Each structure stands twice: as C-alpha cells, then as structure tokens.
mmCIF file with all atom_site columns, C-alpha atoms in Angstrom:
data_model
loop_
_atom_site.group_PDB
_atom_site.id
_atom_site.type_symbol
_atom_site.label_atom_id
_atom_site.label_alt_id
_atom_site.label_comp_id
_atom_site.label_asym_id
_atom_site.label_entity_id
_atom_site.label_seq_id
_atom_site.pdbx_PDB_ins_code
_atom_site.Cartn_x
_atom_site.Cartn_y
_atom_site.Cartn_z
_atom_site.occupancy
_atom_site.B_iso_or_equiv
_atom_site.pdbx_formal_charge
_atom_site.auth_seq_id
_atom_site.auth_comp_id
_atom_site.auth_asym_id
_atom_site.auth_atom_id
_atom_site.pdbx_PDB_model_num
ATOM 1   C CA . ALA A 1 1   ? 6.401   3.962   -15.295 1.00 52.00 ? 1   ALA A CA 1
ATOM 2   C CA . GLY A 1 2   ? 5.263   1.023   -17.774 1.00 67.00 ? 2   GLY A CA 1
ATOM 3   C CA . LYS A 1 3   ? 2.072   0.237   -15.771 1.00 70.00 ? 3   LYS A CA 1
ATOM 4   C CA . SER A 1 4   ? -0.309  1.329   -18.587 1.00 73.00 ? 4   SER A CA 1
ATOM 5   C CA . SER A 1 5   ? 2.253   -0.371  -21.159 1.00 79.00 ? 5   SER A CA 1
ATOM 6   C CA . LEU A 1 6   ? 1.786   -3.418  -19.211 1.00 81.00 ? 6   LEU A CA 1
ATOM 7   C CA . ILE A 1 7   ? -2.165  -3.426  -19.780 1.00 85.00 ? 7   ILE A CA 1
ATOM 8   C CA . SER A 1 8   ? -1.736  -2.268  -23.263 1.00 86.00 ? 8   SER A CA 1
ATOM 9   C CA . GLY A 1 9   ? 0.372   -5.327  -23.880 1.00 87.00 ? 9   GLY A CA 1
ATOM 10  C CA . ILE A 1 10  ? -1.700  -7.739  -22.416 1.00 90.00 ? 10  ILE A CA 1
ATOM 11  C CA . LEU A 1 11  ? -4.832  -6.334  -24.519 1.00 92.00 ? 11  LEU A CA 1
ATOM 12  C CA . ARG A 1 12  ? -2.505  -6.499  -27.373 1.00 91.00 ? 12  ARG A CA 1
ATOM 13  C CA . LEU A 1 13  ? -3.262  -2.770  -28.294 1.00 89.00 ? 13  LEU A CA 1
ATOM 14  C CA . VAL A 1 14  ? 0.382   -2.308  -29.272 1.00 82.00 ? 14  VAL A CA 1
ATOM 15  C CA . HIS A 1 15  ? 1.790   -4.005  -32.204 1.00 76.00 ? 15  HIS A CA 1
ATOM 16  C CA . ARG A 1 16  ? 3.995   -7.123  -31.415 1.00 72.00 ? 16  ARG A CA 1
ATOM 17  C CA . SER A 1 17  ? 6.986   -5.591  -32.908 1.00 74.00 ? 17  SER A CA 1
ATOM 18  C CA . CYS A 1 18  ? 7.016   -3.082  -30.075 1.00 73.00 ? 18  CYS A CA 1
ATOM 19  C CA . ILE A 1 19  ? 7.112   -5.664  -27.351 1.00 69.00 ? 19  ILE A CA 1
ATOM 20  C CA . TYR A 1 20  ? 10.165  -7.437  -26.036 1.00 76.00 ? 20  TYR A CA 1
ATOM 21  C CA . GLY A 1 21  ? 9.727   -10.744 -25.031 1.00 80.00 ? 21  GLY A CA 1
ATOM 22  C CA . ASN A 1 22  ? 6.250   -12.697 -24.625 1.00 84.00 ? 22  ASN A CA 1
ATOM 23  C CA . ILE A 1 23  ? 3.250   -12.336 -22.660 1.00 87.00 ? 23  ILE A CA 1
ATOM 24  C CA . LEU A 1 24  ? 2.062   -15.625 -21.074 1.00 89.00 ? 24  LEU A CA 1
ATOM 25  C CA . ILE A 1 25  ? -1.224  -16.318 -19.599 1.00 91.00 ? 25  ILE A CA 1
ATOM 26  C CA . ASP A 1 26  ? -1.722  -20.025 -18.374 1.00 91.00 ? 26  ASP A CA 1
ATOM 27  C CA . ASP A 1 27  ? 1.398   -20.926 -20.294 1.00 94.00 ? 27  ASP A CA 1
ATOM 28  C CA . ILE A 1 28  ? 0.061   -19.731 -23.475 1.00 93.00 ? 28  ILE A CA 1
ATOM 29  C CA . ASP A 1 29  ? 1.832   -16.641 -25.498 1.00 93.00 ? 29  ASP A CA 1
ATOM 30  C CA . ILE A 1 30  ? -1.171  -14.415 -26.219 1.00 93.00 ? 30  ILE A CA 1
ATOM 31  C CA . SER A 1 31  ? 0.276   -13.295 -29.355 1.00 91.00 ? 31  SER A CA 1
ATOM 32  C CA . ARG A 1 32  ? -0.930  -16.845 -30.490 1.00 92.00 ? 32  ARG A CA 1
ATOM 33  C CA . ILE A 1 33  ? -4.470  -16.329 -29.569 1.00 93.00 ? 33  ILE A CA 1
ATOM 34  C CA . ALA A 1 34  ? -7.169  -14.746 -31.774 1.00 96.00 ? 34  ALA A CA 1
ATOM 35  C CA . LEU A 1 35  ? -7.612  -11.100 -30.663 1.00 95.00 ? 35  LEU A CA 1
ATOM 36  C CA . ASN A 1 36  ? -11.105 -11.564 -30.186 1.00 94.00 ? 36  ASN A CA 1
ATOM 37  C CA . HIS A 1 37  ? -10.870 -14.614 -28.118 1.00 95.00 ? 37  HIS A CA 1
ATOM 38  C CA . LEU A 1 38  ? -8.239  -13.060 -25.894 1.00 95.00 ? 38  LEU A CA 1
ATOM 39  C CA . ARG A 1 39  ? -10.218 -10.048 -25.228 1.00 94.00 ? 39  ARG A CA 1
ATOM 40  C CA . SER A 1 40  ? -13.522 -11.937 -24.475 1.00 93.00 ? 40  SER A CA 1
ATOM 41  C CA . HIS A 1 41  ? -11.633 -13.362 -21.403 1.00 94.00 ? 41  HIS A CA 1
ATOM 42  C CA . ILE A 1 42  ? -10.773 -10.041 -19.970 1.00 95.00 ? 42  ILE A CA 1
ATOM 43  C CA . SER A 1 43  ? -12.670 -7.195  -18.531 1.00 95.00 ? 43  SER A CA 1
ATOM 44  C CA . VAL A 1 44  ? -11.161 -3.801  -17.989 1.00 93.00 ? 44  VAL A CA 1
ATOM 45  C CA . ILE A 1 45  ? -12.342 -1.281  -15.494 1.00 92.00 ? 45  ILE A CA 1
ATOM 46  C CA . PRO A 1 46  ? -10.320 1.940   -16.299 1.00 88.00 ? 46  PRO A CA 1
ATOM 47  C CA . GLN A 1 47  ? -9.728  5.121   -14.589 1.00 87.00 ? 47  GLN A CA 1
ATOM 48  C CA . GLN A 1 48  ? -12.320 6.833   -16.738 1.00 89.00 ? 48  GLN A CA 1
ATOM 49  C CA . PRO A 1 49  ? -15.411 4.858   -16.741 1.00 91.00 ? 49  PRO A CA 1
ATOM 50  C CA . ILE A 1 50  ? -16.623 4.081   -20.292 1.00 91.00 ? 50  ILE A CA 1
ATOM 51  C CA . LEU A 1 51  ? -20.267 4.060   -20.517 1.00 96.00 ? 51  LEU A CA 1
ATOM 52  C CA . PHE A 1 52  ? -22.296 4.818   -23.672 1.00 95.00 ? 52  PHE A CA 1
ATOM 53  C CA . SER A 1 53  ? -25.307 6.811   -24.565 1.00 97.00 ? 53  SER A CA 1
ATOM 54  C CA . GLY A 1 54  ? -28.078 4.436   -24.130 1.00 97.00 ? 54  GLY A CA 1
ATOM 55  C CA . THR A 1 55  ? -29.986 2.369   -21.602 1.00 98.00 ? 55  THR A CA 1
ATOM 56  C CA . LEU A 1 56  ? -28.335 1.333   -18.144 1.00 98.00 ? 56  LEU A CA 1
ATOM 57  C CA . ARG A 1 57  ? -29.253 -2.390  -19.342 1.00 98.00 ? 57  ARG A CA 1
ATOM 58  C CA . TYR A 1 58  ? -27.255 -1.655  -22.454 1.00 98.00 ? 58  TYR A CA 1
ATOM 59  C CA . ASN A 1 59  ? -24.223 -0.466  -20.792 1.00 97.00 ? 59  ASN A CA 1
ATOM 60  C CA . LEU A 1 60  ? -24.348 -3.554  -18.515 1.00 98.00 ? 60  LEU A CA 1
ATOM 61  C CA . ASP A 1 61  ? -25.081 -6.036  -21.100 1.00 97.00 ? 61  ASP A CA 1
ATOM 62  C CA . PRO A 1 62  ? -24.294 -4.702  -24.804 1.00 95.00 ? 62  PRO A CA 1
ATOM 63  C CA . PHE A 1 63  ? -24.457 -7.970  -26.373 1.00 94.00 ? 63  PHE A CA 1
ATOM 64  C CA . ASP A 1 64  ? -27.989 -9.175  -24.612 1.00 96.00 ? 64  ASP A CA 1
ATOM 65  C CA . HIS A 1 65  ? -26.071 -12.231 -23.061 1.00 96.00 ? 65  HIS A CA 1
ATOM 66  C CA . TYR A 1 66  ? -27.778 -11.922 -19.637 1.00 98.00 ? 66  TYR A CA 1
ATOM 67  C CA . THR A 1 67  ? -31.370 -11.979 -18.187 1.00 98.00 ? 67  THR A CA 1
ATOM 68  C CA . ASP A 1 68  ? -32.882 -8.906  -16.450 1.00 98.00 ? 68  ASP A CA 1
ATOM 69  C CA . GLU A 1 69  ? -32.746 -10.747 -13.084 1.00 98.00 ? 69  GLU A CA 1
ATOM 70  C CA . GLN A 1 70  ? -29.223 -11.390 -13.600 1.00 99.00 ? 70  GLN A CA 1
ATOM 71  C CA . CYS A 1 71  ? -28.508 -7.440  -14.366 1.00 99.00 ? 71  CYS A CA 1
ATOM 72  C CA . TRP A 1 72  ? -30.477 -6.694  -11.115 1.00 99.00 ? 72  TRP A CA 1
ATOM 73  C CA . THR A 1 73  ? -28.309 -9.271  -8.915  1.00 98.00 ? 73  THR A CA 1
ATOM 74  C CA . ALA A 1 74  ? -25.311 -7.472  -10.222 1.00 98.00 ? 74  ALA A CA 1
ATOM 75  C CA . LEU A 1 75  ? -26.642 -4.097  -9.542  1.00 98.00 ? 75  LEU A CA 1
ATOM 76  C CA . GLU A 1 76  ? -27.382 -5.353  -6.136  1.00 98.00 ? 76  GLU A CA 1
ATOM 77  C CA . ASP A 1 77  ? -23.807 -6.670  -5.778  1.00 98.00 ? 77  ASP A CA 1
ATOM 78  C CA . VAL A 1 78  ? -22.446 -3.281  -6.348  1.00 98.00 ? 78  VAL A CA 1
ATOM 79  C CA . GLN A 1 79  ? -25.166 -1.552  -4.126  1.00 98.00 ? 79  GLN A CA 1
ATOM 80  C CA . LEU A 1 80  ? -26.959 0.410   -6.933  1.00 98.00 ? 80  LEU A CA 1
ATOM 81  C CA . LYS A 1 81  ? -30.070 -1.572  -7.078  1.00 98.00 ? 81  LYS A CA 1
ATOM 82  C CA . LYS A 1 82  ? -31.849 0.795   -4.795  1.00 97.00 ? 82  LYS A CA 1
ATOM 83  C CA . PHE A 1 83  ? -30.856 3.709   -6.771  1.00 97.00 ? 83  PHE A CA 1
ATOM 84  C CA . VAL A 1 84  ? -32.174 2.046   -10.029 1.00 98.00 ? 84  VAL A CA 1
ATOM 85  C CA . LYS A 1 85  ? -35.493 0.846   -8.554  1.00 97.00 ? 85  LYS A CA 1
ATOM 86  C CA . GLY A 1 86  ? -36.038 4.571   -7.547  1.00 96.00 ? 86  GLY A CA 1
ATOM 87  C CA . HIS A 1 87  ? -35.697 5.750   -11.088 1.00 95.00 ? 87  HIS A CA 1
ATOM 88  C CA . SER A 1 88  ? -39.120 5.311   -13.047 1.00 96.00 ? 88  SER A CA 1
ATOM 89  C CA . ASP A 1 89  ? -37.443 3.288   -16.069 1.00 97.00 ? 89  ASP A CA 1
ATOM 90  C CA . GLY A 1 90  ? -35.264 1.164   -13.821 1.00 97.00 ? 90  GLY A CA 1
ATOM 91  C CA . LEU A 1 91  ? -32.940 -0.860  -15.966 1.00 98.00 ? 91  LEU A CA 1
ATOM 92  C CA . LEU A 1 92  ? -33.980 1.128   -19.086 1.00 98.00 ? 92  LEU A CA 1
ATOM 93  C CA . MET A 1 93  ? -32.879 4.499   -17.459 1.00 98.00 ? 93  MET A CA 1
ATOM 94  C CA . SER A 1 94  ? -31.276 6.645   -19.993 1.00 97.00 ? 94  SER A CA 1
ATOM 95  C CA . ILE A 1 95  ? -27.288 6.802   -19.513 1.00 97.00 ? 95  ILE A CA 1
ATOM 96  C CA . ALA A 1 96  ? -25.713 9.992   -21.057 1.00 96.00 ? 96  ALA A CA 1
ATOM 97  C CA . GLU A 1 97  ? -22.737 9.326   -22.954 1.00 93.00 ? 97  GLU A CA 1
ATOM 98  C CA . TRP A 1 98  ? -19.658 8.690   -20.738 1.00 91.00 ? 98  TRP A CA 1
ATOM 99  C CA . GLY A 1 99  ? -22.253 8.489   -17.940 1.00 93.00 ? 99  GLY A CA 1
ATOM 100 C CA . LYS A 1 100 ? -22.384 12.288  -17.390 1.00 94.00 ? 100 LYS A CA 1
ATOM 101 C CA . ASN A 1 101 ? -25.767 12.034  -15.754 1.00 95.00 ? 101 ASN A CA 1
ATOM 102 C CA . LEU A 1 102 ? -24.123 9.760   -12.954 1.00 96.00 ? 102 LEU A CA 1
ATOM 103 C CA . SER A 1 103 ? -21.563 10.379  -10.366 1.00 94.00 ? 103 SER A CA 1
ATOM 104 C CA . MET A 1 104 ? -17.968 9.114   -11.009 1.00 93.00 ? 104 MET A CA 1
ATOM 105 C CA . GLY A 1 105 ? -18.475 6.593   -8.309  1.00 94.00 ? 105 GLY A CA 1
ATOM 106 C CA . GLN A 1 106 ? -21.715 5.336   -9.921  1.00 96.00 ? 106 GLN A CA 1
ATOM 107 C CA . CYS A 1 107 ? -20.239 5.032   -13.273 1.00 96.00 ? 107 CYS A CA 1
ATOM 108 C CA . GLN A 1 108 ? -17.309 2.893   -11.904 1.00 95.00 ? 108 GLN A CA 1
ATOM 109 C CA . LEU A 1 109 ? -19.930 0.640   -10.202 1.00 96.00 ? 109 LEU A CA 1
ATOM 110 C CA . VAL A 1 110 ? -21.915 -0.064  -13.405 1.00 97.00 ? 110 VAL A CA 1
ATOM 111 C CA . CYS A 1 111 ? -18.386 -0.852  -14.858 1.00 96.00 ? 111 CYS A CA 1
ATOM 112 C CA . ILE A 1 112 ? -17.895 -3.408  -12.149 1.00 97.00 ? 112 ILE A CA 1
ATOM 113 C CA . ALA A 1 113 ? -21.372 -4.759  -12.443 1.00 98.00 ? 113 ALA A CA 1
ATOM 114 C CA . ARG A 1 114 ? -20.700 -5.440  -16.147 1.00 97.00 ? 114 ARG A CA 1
ATOM 115 C CA . ALA A 1 115 ? -17.519 -7.039  -15.119 1.00 97.00 ? 115 ALA A CA 1
ATOM 116 C CA . ILE A 1 116 ? -19.352 -9.421  -12.576 1.00 98.00 ? 116 ILE A CA 1
ATOM 117 C CA . LEU A 1 117 ? -21.982 -10.242 -15.409 1.00 98.00 ? 117 LEU A CA 1
ATOM 118 C CA . LYS A 1 118 ? -19.326 -10.889 -17.745 1.00 96.00 ? 118 LYS A CA 1
ATOM 119 C CA . LYS A 1 119 ? -17.130 -13.201 -15.441 1.00 95.00 ? 119 LYS A CA 1
ATOM 120 C CA . SER A 1 120 ? -13.839 -12.917 -17.313 1.00 94.00 ? 120 SER A CA 1
ATOM 121 C CA . LYS A 1 121 ? -10.819 -15.015 -16.174 1.00 93.00 ? 121 LYS A CA 1
ATOM 122 C CA . ILE A 1 122 ? -8.977  -11.866 -15.815 1.00 95.00 ? 122 ILE A CA 1
ATOM 123 C CA . LEU A 1 123 ? -9.720  -8.468  -14.627 1.00 96.00 ? 123 LEU A CA 1
ATOM 124 C CA . LEU A 1 124 ? -7.568  -5.448  -15.336 1.00 94.00 ? 124 LEU A CA 1
ATOM 125 C CA . ILE A 1 125 ? -8.155  -2.328  -13.049 1.00 91.00 ? 125 ILE A CA 1
ATOM 126 C CA . ASP A 1 126 ? -6.610  0.888   -14.175 1.00 89.00 ? 126 ASP A CA 1
ATOM 127 C CA . GLU A 1 127 ? -6.596  3.431   -11.116 1.00 85.00 ? 127 GLU A CA 1
ATOM 128 C CA . ALA A 1 128 ? -10.331 2.702   -11.067 1.00 80.00 ? 128 ALA A CA 1
ATOM 129 C CA . THR A 1 129 ? -10.663 4.190   -7.670  1.00 80.00 ? 129 THR A CA 1
ATOM 130 C CA . ALA A 1 130 ? -8.463  7.447   -8.265  1.00 83.00 ? 130 ALA A CA 1
ATOM 131 C CA . ASN A 1 131 ? -11.449 9.534   -8.869  1.00 84.00 ? 131 ASN A CA 1
ATOM 132 C CA . VAL A 1 132 ? -13.894 8.496   -6.278  1.00 87.00 ? 132 VAL A CA 1
ATOM 133 C CA . ASP A 1 133 ? -14.623 9.259   -2.714  1.00 88.00 ? 133 ASP A CA 1
ATOM 134 C CA . GLN A 1 134 ? -13.476 7.120   0.078   1.00 88.00 ? 134 GLN A CA 1
ATOM 135 C CA . GLU A 1 135 ? -16.819 5.469   0.718   1.00 91.00 ? 135 GLU A CA 1
ATOM 136 C CA . THR A 1 136 ? -17.131 4.246   -2.844  1.00 91.00 ? 136 THR A CA 1
ATOM 137 C CA . ASP A 1 137 ? -13.381 3.178   -2.794  1.00 88.00 ? 137 ASP A CA 1
ATOM 138 C CA . ASN A 1 138 ? -14.265 0.866   0.227   1.00 89.00 ? 138 ASN A CA 1
ATOM 139 C CA . LEU A 1 139 ? -17.164 -0.381  -1.589  1.00 93.00 ? 139 LEU A CA 1
ATOM 140 C CA . ILE A 1 140 ? -15.119 -1.166  -4.678  1.00 91.00 ? 140 ILE A CA 1
ATOM 141 C CA . GLN A 1 141 ? -12.486 -2.960  -2.617  1.00 89.00 ? 141 GLN A CA 1
ATOM 142 C CA . GLU A 1 142 ? -15.089 -4.976  -0.715  1.00 93.00 ? 142 GLU A CA 1
ATOM 143 C CA . VAL A 1 143 ? -16.853 -6.033  -4.104  1.00 95.00 ? 143 VAL A CA 1
ATOM 144 C CA . LEU A 1 144 ? -13.566 -6.724  -5.557  1.00 92.00 ? 144 LEU A CA 1
ATOM 145 C CA . LYS A 1 145 ? -12.444 -9.279  -2.628  1.00 91.00 ? 145 LYS A CA 1
ATOM 146 C CA . ASN A 1 146 ? -16.050 -10.990 -2.517  1.00 94.00 ? 146 ASN A CA 1
ATOM 147 C CA . LYS A 1 147 ? -17.161 -11.105 -6.191  1.00 95.00 ? 147 LYS A CA 1
ATOM 148 C CA . PHE A 1 148 ? -13.774 -11.776 -8.151  1.00 94.00 ? 148 PHE A CA 1
ATOM 149 C CA . GLN A 1 149 ? -12.382 -14.483 -5.858  1.00 92.00 ? 149 GLN A CA 1
ATOM 150 C CA . ASN A 1 150 ? -11.920 -16.916 -8.601  1.00 92.00 ? 150 ASN A CA 1
ATOM 151 C CA . GLN A 1 151 ? -10.508 -14.480 -11.015 1.00 94.00 ? 151 GLN A CA 1
ATOM 152 C CA . THR A 1 152 ? -7.087  -13.021 -11.663 1.00 93.00 ? 152 THR A CA 1
ATOM 153 C CA . ILE A 1 153 ? -7.136  -9.331  -10.905 1.00 93.00 ? 153 ILE A CA 1
ATOM 154 C CA . LEU A 1 154 ? -4.376  -6.906  -12.210 1.00 92.00 ? 154 LEU A CA 1
ATOM 155 C CA . THR A 1 155 ? -4.404  -3.548  -10.290 1.00 88.00 ? 155 THR A CA 1
ATOM 156 C CA . ILE A 1 156 ? -2.557  -0.434  -11.251 1.00 86.00 ? 156 ILE A CA 1
ATOM 157 C CA . ALA A 1 157 ? -2.914  1.844   -8.292  1.00 80.00 ? 157 ALA A CA 1
ATOM 158 C CA . HIS A 1 158 ? -1.088  4.418   -6.227  1.00 73.00 ? 158 HIS A CA 1
ATOM 159 C CA . ARG A 1 159 ? -3.049  4.011   -3.043  1.00 71.00 ? 159 ARG A CA 1
ATOM 160 C CA . LEU A 1 160 ? -1.579  1.627   -0.571  1.00 73.00 ? 160 LEU A CA 1
ATOM 161 C CA . ASN A 1 161 ? -5.060  0.426   0.653   1.00 73.00 ? 161 ASN A CA 1
ATOM 162 C CA . THR A 1 162 ? -5.768  -0.682  -2.886  1.00 76.00 ? 162 THR A CA 1
ATOM 163 C CA . VAL A 1 163 ? -2.823  -3.022  -3.317  1.00 80.00 ? 163 VAL A CA 1
ATOM 164 C CA . ALA A 1 164 ? -2.584  -4.130  0.530   1.00 80.00 ? 164 ALA A CA 1
ATOM 165 C CA . GLN A 1 165 ? -5.150  -6.744  -0.009  1.00 81.00 ? 165 GLN A CA 1
ATOM 166 C CA . CYS A 1 166 ? -3.454  -8.254  -3.268  1.00 87.00 ? 166 CYS A CA 1
ATOM 167 C CA . ASP A 1 167 ? -1.780  -11.586 -3.256  1.00 90.00 ? 167 ASP A CA 1
ATOM 168 C CA . ARG A 1 168 ? 1.297   -10.136 -4.764  1.00 91.00 ? 168 ARG A CA 1
ATOM 169 C CA . ILE A 1 169 ? 2.683   -6.570  -5.703  1.00 89.00 ? 169 ILE A CA 1
ATOM 170 C CA . LEU A 1 170 ? 4.798   -5.732  -8.877  1.00 86.00 ? 170 LEU A CA 1
ATOM 171 C CA . VAL A 1 171 ? 6.539   -2.508  -8.491  1.00 83.00 ? 171 VAL A CA 1
ATOM 172 C CA . LEU A 1 172 ? 7.719   -0.861  -11.688 1.00 80.00 ? 172 LEU A CA 1
ATOM 173 C CA . ASP A 1 173 ? 9.832   2.044   -12.473 1.00 80.00 ? 173 ASP A CA 1
ATOM 174 C CA . ASN A 1 174 ? 10.376  3.269   -15.891 1.00 79.00 ? 174 ASN A CA 1
ATOM 175 C CA . GLY A 1 175 ? 9.393   -0.084  -17.344 1.00 75.00 ? 175 GLY A CA 1
ATOM 176 C CA . ILE A 1 176 ? 11.905  -2.000  -15.017 1.00 81.00 ? 176 ILE A CA 1
ATOM 177 C CA . ILE A 1 177 ? 10.655  -4.605  -12.678 1.00 83.00 ? 177 ILE A CA 1
ATOM 178 C CA . LEU A 1 178 ? 11.891  -3.489  -9.099  1.00 86.00 ? 178 LEU A CA 1
ATOM 179 C CA . SER A 1 179 ? 10.327  -5.838  -7.048  1.00 88.00 ? 179 SER A CA 1
ATOM 180 C CA . PHE A 1 180 ? 7.652   -8.597  -7.010  1.00 91.00 ? 180 PHE A CA 1
ATOM 181 C CA . ASP A 1 181 ? 6.398   -10.034 -3.715  1.00 93.00 ? 181 ASP A CA 1
ATOM 182 C CA . THR A 1 182 ? 3.652   -10.192 -1.146  1.00 92.00 ? 182 THR A CA 1
ATOM 183 C CA . PRO A 1 183 ? 2.464   -6.964  0.179   1.00 89.00 ? 183 PRO A CA 1
ATOM 184 C CA . THR A 1 184 ? 3.958   -7.396  3.678   1.00 89.00 ? 184 THR A CA 1
ATOM 185 C CA . ASN A 1 185 ? 7.316   -7.953  2.174   1.00 91.00 ? 185 ASN A CA 1
ATOM 186 C CA . ILE A 1 186 ? 6.850   -4.933  -0.224  1.00 86.00 ? 186 ILE A CA 1
ATOM 187 C CA . LEU A 1 187 ? 5.203   -2.584  2.206   1.00 80.00 ? 187 LEU A CA 1
ATOM 188 C CA . GLN A 1 188 ? 7.128   -3.339  5.507   1.00 81.00 ? 188 GLN A CA 1
ATOM 189 C CA . PRO A 1 189 ? 10.040  -1.053  4.640   1.00 73.00 ? 189 PRO A CA 1
ATOM 190 C CA . TYR A 1 190 ? 7.684   1.739   4.070   1.00 64.00 ? 190 TYR A CA 1
ATOM 191 C CA . CYS A 1 191 ? 5.742   1.207   7.367   1.00 62.00 ? 191 CYS A CA 1
ATOM 192 C CA . GLN A 1 192 ? 8.950   0.972   9.233   1.00 60.00 ? 192 GLN A CA 1
ATOM 193 C CA . GLN A 1 193 ? 10.144  4.257   7.558   1.00 52.00 ? 193 GLN A CA 1
ATOM 194 C CA . SER A 1 194 ? 6.962   5.957   8.680   1.00 47.00 ? 194 SER A CA 1
ATOM 195 C CA . SER A 1 195 ? 7.146   4.727   12.256  1.00 47.00 ? 195 SER A CA 1
ATOM 196 C CA . LYS A 1 196 ? 10.610  6.268   12.766  1.00 48.00 ? 196 LYS A CA 1
ATOM 197 C CA . LEU A 1 197 ? 9.009   9.719   11.620  1.00 42.00 ? 197 LEU A CA 1
ATOM 198 C CA . LEU A 1 198 ? 6.354   9.369   14.452  1.00 39.00 ? 198 LEU A CA 1
#
C-alpha cells in the first residue's frame, strides 16, 4: 500500500529519480542533507528486529557513545534490566545473530532500548509489534508513549490499538493518501459500523 515505500523514501533507500515530489522534515528537503547526517537523526524499529552477533552492550551501543549506567537505565525503561542482571555476564551477555537466543519480544525491546539511548528526532516503527504477544505489545506501547514524547514517531501498523494513541493517522492505499486526520475522525466510522453489527 506504499507504507514501506514511505519509510524507504525517508531513509533515502531509493534513488531520487524514483521519488515523485519531495520529502520535507522541518521544512528541509531531505535530498539536500548529507545521507549520514539524515540517518543519524532517525531510529528505526523494524518488524524483524536487527541484532548482531556480539554482546548485548554492543547491540545497545555499537559506537560506544553511552556509559554502562545509561545502558542499564535504557534496559530498565523497557523492563529488561532484571532479565539481564540475572545473566552472569550482564551487559556483556552474548547475543546470537538476529537475537536467536532471545524471544521476539526481547529482541524488539532491545531495539527500543537502543532507540531510547540514541534520542533521535524521528522514530520509524514498521510493524514492530506484529510478531509479539499482547503483553509485550502493551509494554511497547507504554514505553513509546512515555519515553518518546519529544520525538516524531511514524508508525506502520495494522492493529487499531497501535494507532489509536497517535496524534494523526495517514491512511494509504496503493501509495495514494486516502485520509490524514485524528484517530477519532478516522476510526469513528469503523466503530459505528461495528456497533451496527452487535
């Protein structure tokens, strides 16, 4: 429907010639910004979490910008501190490639802790809760609400509870914008239709 294409465009993963129009962030055409600079201000939480073979600390802070204390605080924010403290190696615990030695929910929470540390201006979330249980989904929604209040969050989602707390919802169909409005205005017709069926 064009949702992943939108994220690809924002990250400039597609060549400029493939984009019709411009993408502006804070009134600045992103095609005029150095790619490294643009991406340094964006964090991405994809549907399939990206974790590398190495330590948990490396996965939280691959460029060694943050202190251990900051890493522990980020883990506490996503409720992983107790789990990691229970491991004999703590922050130095081994993570298998793609986080295969963690649950899907734990992998997503590590990615969110990484984003908390980075404090990017923009957070792109691409179906991040599609493969996690309801309890982890609820935790992720709560963390996003409390820890990213000053960031712009673009969320691609199919679950209504994921977008219900957003400020605005953009509805796309085959790359065409069908609506852009508040959750109340967009979801109200669906709620009314559902109530007629009960």
